Amino acid sequence: MSMNAIQFQRGLSLPQFQALYGTEQQCERALVAARWPHGWRCTHCGCKRFFLTRNGPGRQLWECFVCGYQSSSIVGTVMEHTHVPLRLWFLAMYLLTQHKNAISALALKRQLGVSYKTAWLLKHKLMQTMSQRDARYLLHGRVEIDDAYLGGERAGHINGGRKPVNKTAFVAAVQTRTDGRPLYMRLTPVADFTNEAMRQWAGHHLASDCHVVSDGTPAFAQVRQVGATHERHVTGGGRQGVQTAQLHWVNTLLGNLKTSMAGTYHSFDHAKYAARYLAEFCYRFNRRFDLPAMLPGLLRALVSTKPLPLKVLQV
Ligand SMILES: [Zn+2]
């Protein structure tokens, strides 16, 4: 039996995780190292000299030697104002990154021993951070794209490319390597597959060196607007579309997405939160070559992302 090198790679085992991040102090040290890899610096005046104090049993406080500004390691990050112990944040990061499939807020609630509201907030803050992290990168080279929907069976290209009722439309894009294997994936909700929506999508996600491969959906020709070349395969949709060799990876990964979503979530409000759930799936896929690096990577993303208040999370 041949072994898939990615599936059989060593991840971060639970005993390893506990040895590294089992206590509040270990998590705080890891957080500080991720936030200030070159040493603490005052966010107000830039000074590097400080007093260290501790707020009773609470977190360590840095007080600037020059301006007196006082802050903890979580101020100005996604974790600002959290009442959840850091070790539970780390455990949530572990559970969200080390498994092939996602973990629902309900399962997270049980694993962490917190309320559903706390688990929901943790999960959405982590998913939003993942979404903002991946949005910084453009896709390059050969990219397969397809139109897809959340909230039911894949609808193919019925209604002339128009979105079916009660479904959330999204663009699925997969960058492939020169050897034909998939490298990165981007799944982005769009209002509809109109020329204007696709022009905007291409502007946000494609570099000008892209060679885009798609089916016959007319709006996909808009990728030329950013300088990309476009290879079109008119398939007529349905099973024939799924079998098109040139669109093999985008169709395969859409199939994996569907299986993963069905196995993890009973239901979720895809009209509101599709972008986050899709980004979470992509985040894991895009970093699948190095599982142990995923948790420190997500930690760096958390400390360099601005706070996400409730009004931002509950769009
Ligand atoms: Zn200062």
Coordinates of C-alpha atoms and ligand atoms in Angstrom, one line a residue:
M1 CA 0.0 0.0 0.0
S2 CA 1.4 3.4 -0.9
M3 CA 1.5 5.9 1.8
N4 CA 0.5 9.5 1.2
A5 CA 3.4 11.6 2.5
I6 CA 1.2 14.4 3.6
Q7 CA -1.4 12.3 5.4
F8 CA 1.3 10.2 7.2
Q9 CA 3.5 13.1 8.3
R10 CA 4.1 13.6 12.0
G11 CA 1.9 16.3 13.5
L12 CA 2.2 17.8 16.9
S13 CA 1.1 15.0 19.2
L14 CA -1.1 15.7 22.2
P15 CA 1.7 14.8 24.7
Q16 CA 4.1 17.1 22.8
F17 CA 1.5 19.9 22.8
Q18 CA 1.0 19.5 26.6
A19 CA 4.7 19.5 27.2
L20 CA 5.1 22.8 25.2
Y21 CA 1.9 24.6 26.1
G22 CA 0.4 22.9 29.1
T23 CA 0.6 25.7 31.6
E24 CA -0.5 29.4 31.5
Q25 CA 3.2 30.5 32.0
Q26 CA 4.4 28.4 29.0
C27 CA 1.6 29.9 26.8
E28 CA 2.4 33.4 28.0
R29 CA 6.1 32.9 27.2
A30 CA 5.3 31.6 23.7
L31 CA 2.9 34.5 23.2
V32 CA 5.6 37.1 24.2
A33 CA 8.2 35.4 22.0
A34 CA 5.8 35.5 19.0
R35 CA 4.8 39.1 19.5
W36 CA 8.2 40.6 20.2
P37 CA 10.8 38.2 18.6
H38 CA 13.4 41.0 18.8
G39 CA 12.5 42.1 22.3
W40 CA 9.7 44.3 23.8
R41 CA 9.2 47.8 22.3
C42 CA 6.7 50.4 23.6
T43 CA 3.8 50.8 21.2
H44 CA 3.5 54.5 22.2
C45 CA 7.1 55.9 22.1
G46 CA 9.2 53.0 20.6
C47 CA 11.4 52.8 23.7
K48 CA 12.9 49.4 24.4
R49 CA 13.5 49.9 28.2
F50 CA 10.8 48.7 30.6
F51 CA 9.8 47.6 34.1
L52 CA 8.1 44.2 34.5
T53 CA 5.3 43.9 37.0
R54 CA 2.6 41.4 37.5
N55 CA -1.0 42.3 38.0
G56 CA -1.6 40.0 41.1
P57 CA -2.1 36.5 39.8
G58 CA -2.9 37.9 36.4
R59 CA -0.7 38.5 33.3
Q60 CA 2.7 40.1 33.2
L61 CA 2.6 43.9 32.6
W62 CA 5.2 45.8 30.7
E63 CA 5.7 49.5 31.8
C64 CA 7.6 51.8 29.5
F65 CA 10.7 53.3 31.2
V66 CA 10.2 56.6 29.3
C67 CA 6.5 57.3 28.9
G68 CA 5.0 55.0 31.5
Y69 CA 2.7 53.2 29.1
Q70 CA 1.6 50.0 30.6
S71 CA 0.3 46.9 28.7
S72 CA 0.1 43.2 28.8
S73 CA 1.1 40.8 26.0
I74 CA -2.5 40.5 24.6
V75 CA -3.3 44.2 24.3
G76 CA -3.7 45.2 20.7
T77 CA -4.1 41.6 19.5
V78 CA -7.0 39.3 18.7
M79 CA -6.8 38.1 22.3
E80 CA -7.3 41.6 23.8
H81 CA -9.8 41.7 26.7
T82 CA -10.1 37.9 26.8
H83 CA -11.1 36.2 30.0
V84 CA -10.3 32.8 28.6
P85 CA -7.0 31.3 30.0
L86 CA -4.2 31.4 27.4
R87 CA -3.8 27.6 27.6
L88 CA -7.4 27.2 26.4
W89 CA -6.7 29.6 23.5
F90 CA -3.7 27.4 22.7
L91 CA -5.7 24.2 23.0
A92 CA -8.3 25.7 20.6
M93 CA -5.5 26.5 18.1
Y94 CA -4.3 23.0 18.4
L95 CA -7.7 21.4 17.8
L96 CA -8.4 23.7 14.8
T97 CA -5.1 23.0 13.1
Q98 CA -3.9 19.5 13.8
H99 CA -6.9 17.6 12.3
K100 CA -7.7 17.1 8.7
N101 CA -11.3 18.2 9.3
A102 CA -12.5 21.2 11.2
I103 CA -14.0 21.2 14.7
S104 CA -17.4 22.7 15.3
A105 CA -18.1 25.3 18.1
L106 CA -20.2 22.6 19.8
A107 CA -17.3 20.1 19.8
L108 CA -14.9 22.8 20.9
K109 CA -17.2 23.7 23.8
R110 CA -17.0 20.0 25.0
Q111 CA -13.3 19.7 24.5
L112 CA -12.4 22.9 26.3
G113 CA -15.1 22.7 29.0
V114 CA -16.3 26.3 28.3
S115 CA -19.8 27.7 27.4
Y116 CA -21.0 27.5 23.9
K117 CA -20.8 31.3 23.6
T118 CA -17.1 31.3 24.6
A119 CA -16.4 28.4 22.2
W120 CA -18.2 30.2 19.4
L121 CA -16.2 33.4 20.0
L122 CA -12.9 31.5 20.1
K123 CA -13.6 29.6 16.9
H124 CA -14.8 32.7 15.0
K125 CA -11.9 34.8 16.2
L126 CA -9.5 32.1 15.0
M127 CA -11.3 31.6 11.7
Q128 CA -11.4 35.4 11.1
T129 CA -7.7 35.6 11.8
M130 CA -7.1 32.7 9.3
S131 CA -9.2 34.5 6.7
Q132 CA -7.3 37.8 7.1
R133 CA -3.9 36.0 7.0
D134 CA -4.6 34.2 3.7
A135 CA -6.2 37.3 2.1
R136 CA -2.7 38.9 2.1
Y137 CA -1.5 36.5 -0.6
L138 CA -2.2 36.5 -4.3
L139 CA -2.4 33.3 -6.4
H140 CA 0.3 32.8 -9.0
G141 CA 0.9 30.7 -12.1
R142 CA -1.6 28.1 -13.2
V143 CA -4.9 28.4 -11.4
E144 CA -8.0 26.3 -11.8
I145 CA -11.3 28.1 -11.0
D146 CA -14.9 27.0 -10.7
D147 CA -18.2 28.4 -9.5
A148 CA -19.6 26.6 -6.5
Y149 CA -22.3 26.9 -3.8
L150 CA -22.8 26.3 -0.1
G151 CA -26.1 25.1 1.3
G152 CA -26.9 22.1 -0.8
E153 CA -25.9 20.0 -3.8
R154 CA -23.5 21.6 -6.2
A155 CA -25.6 23.3 -8.7
G156 CA -23.4 23.2 -11.8
H157 CA -24.2 26.0 -14.1
I158 CA -28.0 26.1 -14.1
N159 CA -29.8 29.4 -14.6
G160 CA -27.1 30.7 -16.9
G161 CA -24.6 31.0 -14.1
R162 CA -27.0 32.7 -11.8
K163 CA -27.0 31.8 -8.1
P164 CA -29.7 29.3 -7.0
V165 CA -32.1 30.5 -4.3
N166 CA -31.0 30.1 -0.7
K167 CA -27.4 29.2 -1.5
T168 CA -24.2 31.1 -1.0
A169 CA -22.1 31.4 -4.2
F170 CA -18.3 31.2 -4.0
V171 CA -15.4 31.1 -6.3
A172 CA -13.1 28.1 -5.8
A173 CA -9.5 28.6 -7.0
V174 CA -6.6 26.2 -6.8
Q175 CA -3.0 27.1 -7.7
T176 CA -1.2 24.1 -9.1
R177 CA 2.6 23.4 -9.2
T178 CA 4.6 22.8 -12.4
D179 CA 4.3 19.0 -11.7
G180 CA 0.5 19.4 -11.7
R181 CA -0.1 18.9 -8.0
P182 CA -2.2 21.4 -6.0
L183 CA -0.4 24.0 -3.9
Y184 CA -2.8 26.7 -2.6
M185 CA -6.5 27.0 -2.5
R186 CA -8.7 30.1 -2.1
L187 CA -12.5 29.9 -1.6
T188 CA -14.2 33.3 -1.7
P189 CA -18.0 34.0 -1.4
V190 CA -19.3 36.3 -4.2
A191 CA -22.7 38.0 -4.6
D192 CA -23.1 36.3 -7.9
F193 CA -21.1 35.2 -11.0
T194 CA -21.5 38.5 -12.8
N195 CA -18.7 40.3 -14.7
E196 CA -18.4 42.9 -12.1
A197 CA -18.2 40.4 -9.2
M198 CA -15.5 38.4 -11.1
R199 CA -13.6 41.5 -12.0
Q200 CA -13.4 42.4 -8.3
W201 CA -12.5 38.9 -7.3
A202 CA -9.7 38.7 -9.8
G203 CA -8.3 42.1 -8.6
H204 CA -8.2 40.8 -5.0
H205 CA -6.8 37.3 -5.5
L206 CA -4.9 36.9 -8.8
A207 CA -1.4 38.1 -9.7
S208 CA -0.9 39.3 -13.3
D209 CA 1.3 36.2 -14.0
C210 CA -1.7 33.8 -13.6
H211 CA -2.8 31.4 -16.3
V212 CA -6.5 30.7 -15.3
V213 CA -8.2 27.5 -16.4
S214 CA -12.0 27.4 -16.1
D215 CA -15.2 26.0 -17.6
G216 CA -17.4 28.1 -19.9
T217 CA -19.0 30.4 -17.2
P218 CA -18.9 33.7 -19.2
A219 CA -17.9 35.9 -16.3
F220 CA -14.6 34.0 -15.8
A221 CA -13.2 35.8 -18.9
Q222 CA -12.9 38.8 -16.6
V223 CA -9.7 37.4 -15.2
R224 CA -8.0 38.9 -18.2
Q225 CA -8.7 42.3 -16.6
V226 CA -5.7 41.8 -14.2
G227 CA -3.4 40.7 -17.0
A228 CA -4.0 36.9 -16.5
T229 CA -4.3 34.6 -19.5
H230 CA -7.5 32.5 -19.7
E231 CA -8.0 28.9 -20.9
R232 CA -11.6 28.0 -21.2
H233 CA -13.1 24.4 -21.4
V234 CA -16.8 24.4 -22.3
T235 CA -18.2 21.3 -20.6
G236 CA -21.9 21.8 -20.3
G237 CA -21.7 21.3 -16.5
G238 CA -23.0 18.3 -14.5
R239 CA -20.9 15.1 -14.4
Q240 CA -19.1 16.0 -17.6
G241 CA -17.9 19.2 -16.0
V242 CA -16.6 17.4 -12.9
Q243 CA -14.7 15.0 -15.1
T244 CA -12.8 17.6 -17.1
A245 CA -9.1 16.7 -16.7
Q246 CA -7.9 20.3 -16.8
L247 CA -10.2 21.1 -13.8
H248 CA -9.3 17.9 -11.9
W249 CA -8.0 19.6 -8.8
V250 CA -10.6 22.3 -8.3
N251 CA -13.3 19.6 -8.6
T252 CA -11.5 17.1 -6.3
L253 CA -10.9 19.7 -3.6
L254 CA -14.6 20.9 -3.8
G255 CA -15.5 17.3 -3.2
N256 CA -13.2 17.2 -0.2
L257 CA -14.7 20.4 1.1
K258 CA -18.2 19.0 0.8
T259 CA -17.3 15.8 2.7
S260 CA -15.5 17.8 5.4
M261 CA -18.3 20.3 5.9
A262 CA -20.9 17.5 6.1
G263 CA -18.8 15.5 8.6
T264 CA -18.1 18.5 10.9
Y265 CA -21.1 20.8 10.9
H266 CA -24.7 20.0 11.5
S267 CA -25.5 23.4 10.1
F268 CA -24.2 27.0 10.1
D269 CA -25.3 30.3 8.9
H270 CA -23.6 30.2 5.5
A271 CA -25.3 33.4 4.3
K272 CA -23.4 35.3 7.1
Y273 CA -20.3 33.3 7.9
A274 CA -19.4 31.4 4.7
A275 CA -16.2 33.4 4.2
R276 CA -14.8 32.4 7.6
Y277 CA -15.7 28.7 7.3
L278 CA -14.2 28.5 3.8
A279 CA -11.1 30.3 4.9
E280 CA -10.6 27.9 7.7
F281 CA -10.7 25.0 5.3
C282 CA -8.2 26.7 3.0
Y283 CA -5.9 27.8 5.9
R284 CA -5.3 24.1 6.9
F285 CA -5.0 23.0 3.3
N286 CA -2.5 25.7 2.4
R287 CA -0.2 24.7 5.3
R288 CA -0.7 20.9 5.1
F289 CA 3.0 20.2 4.3
D290 CA 4.1 21.2 7.8
L291 CA 1.6 20.3 10.5
P292 CA 3.7 21.1 13.6
A293 CA 4.5 24.6 12.2
M294 CA 0.8 25.4 11.9
L295 CA 0.2 26.3 15.6
P296 CA 3.2 28.7 15.9
G297 CA 2.2 30.2 12.6
L298 CA -1.4 30.8 13.8
L299 CA 0.0 32.2 17.0
R300 CA 2.1 34.8 15.0
A301 CA -1.1 35.6 13.0
L302 CA -3.1 36.1 16.3
V303 CA -0.6 38.5 17.8
S304 CA -0.2 40.6 14.6
T305 CA -4.0 40.9 13.9
K306 CA -5.9 43.7 15.5
P307 CA -8.6 43.0 18.1
L308 CA -11.9 41.6 16.6
P309 CA -14.8 43.0 18.6
L310 CA -18.2 41.3 18.6
K311 CA -19.7 43.8 16.1
V312 CA -17.0 42.7 13.6
L313 CA -17.5 39.0 14.3
Q314 CA -21.3 39.1 14.2
V315 CA -21.6 40.8 10.7
Ligands
ZN1 ZN 6.8 54.4 25.9

